[in-house]
Short mmCIF file of C-alpha atoms in Angstrom, two decimals:
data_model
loop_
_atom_site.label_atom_id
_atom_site.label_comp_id
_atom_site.label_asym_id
_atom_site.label_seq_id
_atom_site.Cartn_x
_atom_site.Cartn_y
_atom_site.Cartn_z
CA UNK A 338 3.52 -17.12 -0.24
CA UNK A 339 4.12 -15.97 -3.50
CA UNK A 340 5.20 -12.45 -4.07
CA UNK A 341 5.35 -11.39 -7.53
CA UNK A 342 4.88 -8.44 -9.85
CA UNK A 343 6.98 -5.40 -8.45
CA UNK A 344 7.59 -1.84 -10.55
CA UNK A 345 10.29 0.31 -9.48
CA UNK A 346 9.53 3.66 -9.31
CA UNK A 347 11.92 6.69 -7.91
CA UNK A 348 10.83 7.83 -4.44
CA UNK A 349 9.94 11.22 -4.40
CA UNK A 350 10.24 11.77 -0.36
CA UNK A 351 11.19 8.91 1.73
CA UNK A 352 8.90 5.71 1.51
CA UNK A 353 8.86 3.61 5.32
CA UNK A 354 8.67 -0.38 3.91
CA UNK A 355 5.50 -2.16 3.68
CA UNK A 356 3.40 1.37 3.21
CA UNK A 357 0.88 2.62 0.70
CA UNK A 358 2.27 4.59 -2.02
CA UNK A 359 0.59 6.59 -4.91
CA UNK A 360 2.30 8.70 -7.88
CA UNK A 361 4.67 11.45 -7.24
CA UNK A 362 4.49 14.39 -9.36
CA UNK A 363 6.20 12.61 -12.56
CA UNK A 364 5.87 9.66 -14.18
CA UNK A 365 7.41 6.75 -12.76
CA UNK A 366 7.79 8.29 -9.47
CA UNK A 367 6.21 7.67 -6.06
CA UNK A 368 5.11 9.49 -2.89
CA UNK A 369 3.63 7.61 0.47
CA UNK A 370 -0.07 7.78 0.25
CA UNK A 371 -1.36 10.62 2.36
CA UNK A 372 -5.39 9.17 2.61
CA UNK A 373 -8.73 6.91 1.39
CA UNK A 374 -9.24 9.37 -1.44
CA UNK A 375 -5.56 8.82 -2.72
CA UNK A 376 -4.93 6.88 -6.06
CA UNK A 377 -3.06 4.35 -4.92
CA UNK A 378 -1.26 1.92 -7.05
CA UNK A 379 0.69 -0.51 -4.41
CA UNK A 380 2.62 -1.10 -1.26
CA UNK A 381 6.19 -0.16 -0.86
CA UNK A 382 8.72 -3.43 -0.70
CA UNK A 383 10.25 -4.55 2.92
CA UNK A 384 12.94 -1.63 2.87
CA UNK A 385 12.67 1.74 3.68
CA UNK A 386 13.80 4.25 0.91
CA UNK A 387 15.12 7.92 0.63
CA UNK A 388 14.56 10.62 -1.75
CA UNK A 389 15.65 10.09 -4.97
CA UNK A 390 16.34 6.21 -3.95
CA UNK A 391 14.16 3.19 -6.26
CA UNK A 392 10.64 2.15 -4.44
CA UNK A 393 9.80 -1.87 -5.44
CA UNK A 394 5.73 -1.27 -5.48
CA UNK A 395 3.79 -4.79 -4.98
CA UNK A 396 1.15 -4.56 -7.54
CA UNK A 397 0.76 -8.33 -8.10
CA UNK A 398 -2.12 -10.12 -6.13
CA UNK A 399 -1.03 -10.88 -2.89
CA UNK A 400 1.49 -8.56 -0.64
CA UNK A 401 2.12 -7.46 2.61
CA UNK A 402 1.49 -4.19 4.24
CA UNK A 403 1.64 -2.61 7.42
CA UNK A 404 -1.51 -1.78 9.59
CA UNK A 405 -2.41 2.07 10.86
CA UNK A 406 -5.31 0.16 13.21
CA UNK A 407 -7.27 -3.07 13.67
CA UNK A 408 -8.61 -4.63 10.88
CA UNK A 409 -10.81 -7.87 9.99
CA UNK A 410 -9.75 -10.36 7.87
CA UNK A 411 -11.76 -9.92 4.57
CA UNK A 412 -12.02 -5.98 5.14
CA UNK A 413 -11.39 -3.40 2.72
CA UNK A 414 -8.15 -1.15 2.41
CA UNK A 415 -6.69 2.08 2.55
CA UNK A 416 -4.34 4.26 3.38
CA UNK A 417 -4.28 6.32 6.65
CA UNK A 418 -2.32 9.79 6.64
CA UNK A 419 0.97 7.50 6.91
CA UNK A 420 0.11 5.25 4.29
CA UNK A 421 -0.22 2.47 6.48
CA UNK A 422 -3.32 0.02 5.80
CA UNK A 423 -6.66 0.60 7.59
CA UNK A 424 -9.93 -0.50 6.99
CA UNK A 425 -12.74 1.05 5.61
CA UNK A 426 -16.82 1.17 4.75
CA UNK A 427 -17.04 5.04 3.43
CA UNK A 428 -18.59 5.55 0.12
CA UNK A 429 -15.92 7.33 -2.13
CA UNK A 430 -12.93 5.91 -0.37
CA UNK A 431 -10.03 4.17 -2.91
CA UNK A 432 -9.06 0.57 -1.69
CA UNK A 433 -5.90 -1.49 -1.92
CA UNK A 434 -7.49 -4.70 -1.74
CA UNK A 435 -8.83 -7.04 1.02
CA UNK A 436 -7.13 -8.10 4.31
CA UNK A 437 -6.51 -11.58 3.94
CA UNK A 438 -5.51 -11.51 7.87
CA UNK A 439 -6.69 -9.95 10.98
CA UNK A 440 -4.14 -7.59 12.61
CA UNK A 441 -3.38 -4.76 14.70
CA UNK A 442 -1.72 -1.34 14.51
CA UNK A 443 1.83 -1.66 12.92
CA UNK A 444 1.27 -5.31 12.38
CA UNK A 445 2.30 -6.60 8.75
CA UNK A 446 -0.08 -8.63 7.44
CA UNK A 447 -1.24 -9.64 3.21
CA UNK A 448 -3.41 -8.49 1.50
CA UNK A 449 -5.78 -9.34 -1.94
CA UNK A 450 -4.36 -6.84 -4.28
CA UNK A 451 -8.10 -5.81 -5.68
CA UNK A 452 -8.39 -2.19 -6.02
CA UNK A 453 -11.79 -0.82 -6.11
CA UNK A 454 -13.86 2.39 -4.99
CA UNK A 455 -16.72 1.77 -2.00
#
């Protein structure tokens, strides 16, 4: 599997690998995504980072990311209060992507980078 296109940004609180991450207060910075309504604009790298530390953010097509619940292949995306993956249906809620793999909680599993509002 191909996994290309990472931006670095500098990790704002600590950042868990393989979460959900939005912006941080600055530019090129990044916080772990707190929820669905969260802009989100990739998934944290394999290794977990500390404040201050550099955050490689998938934003290419297809990454990994960990699971916060069971999810369908082909469902859509987003983040739980841990900024792990979860599905969702809700009107309103900001998506990743698509599941390209059925999984359970804490599972890591790709995903179609395809970011879209229900």
């Amino acid at each position: 599997m191909a996994m290309t296109e990472f931006r670095s940004y500098k990790a704002e609180a600590a950042v868990e690998g393989y979460r959900i991450v939005k912006p941080g207060s600055a530019d090129y910075t990044a916080v772990k995504s707190t929820g669905p309504t969260d802009f989100n604009i990739g998934t944290s790298d394999s290794l977990d980072k500390s404040t201050g530390e550099m955050v490689d953010c998938a934003v290419g097509d297809i990454h990994e990311v960990r699971l916060g619940g069971t999810v369908v292949r082909g469902a859509s995306l987003t983040s739980d209060a841990n900024g792990k993956a979860v599905s969702t249906t809700t009107v309103g809620h900001r998506c990743i992507g698509y599941a390209e793999q059925s999984g359970v909680v804490d599972d890591v599993i790709t995903y179609i980078r395809a970011p879209h509002v229900l």
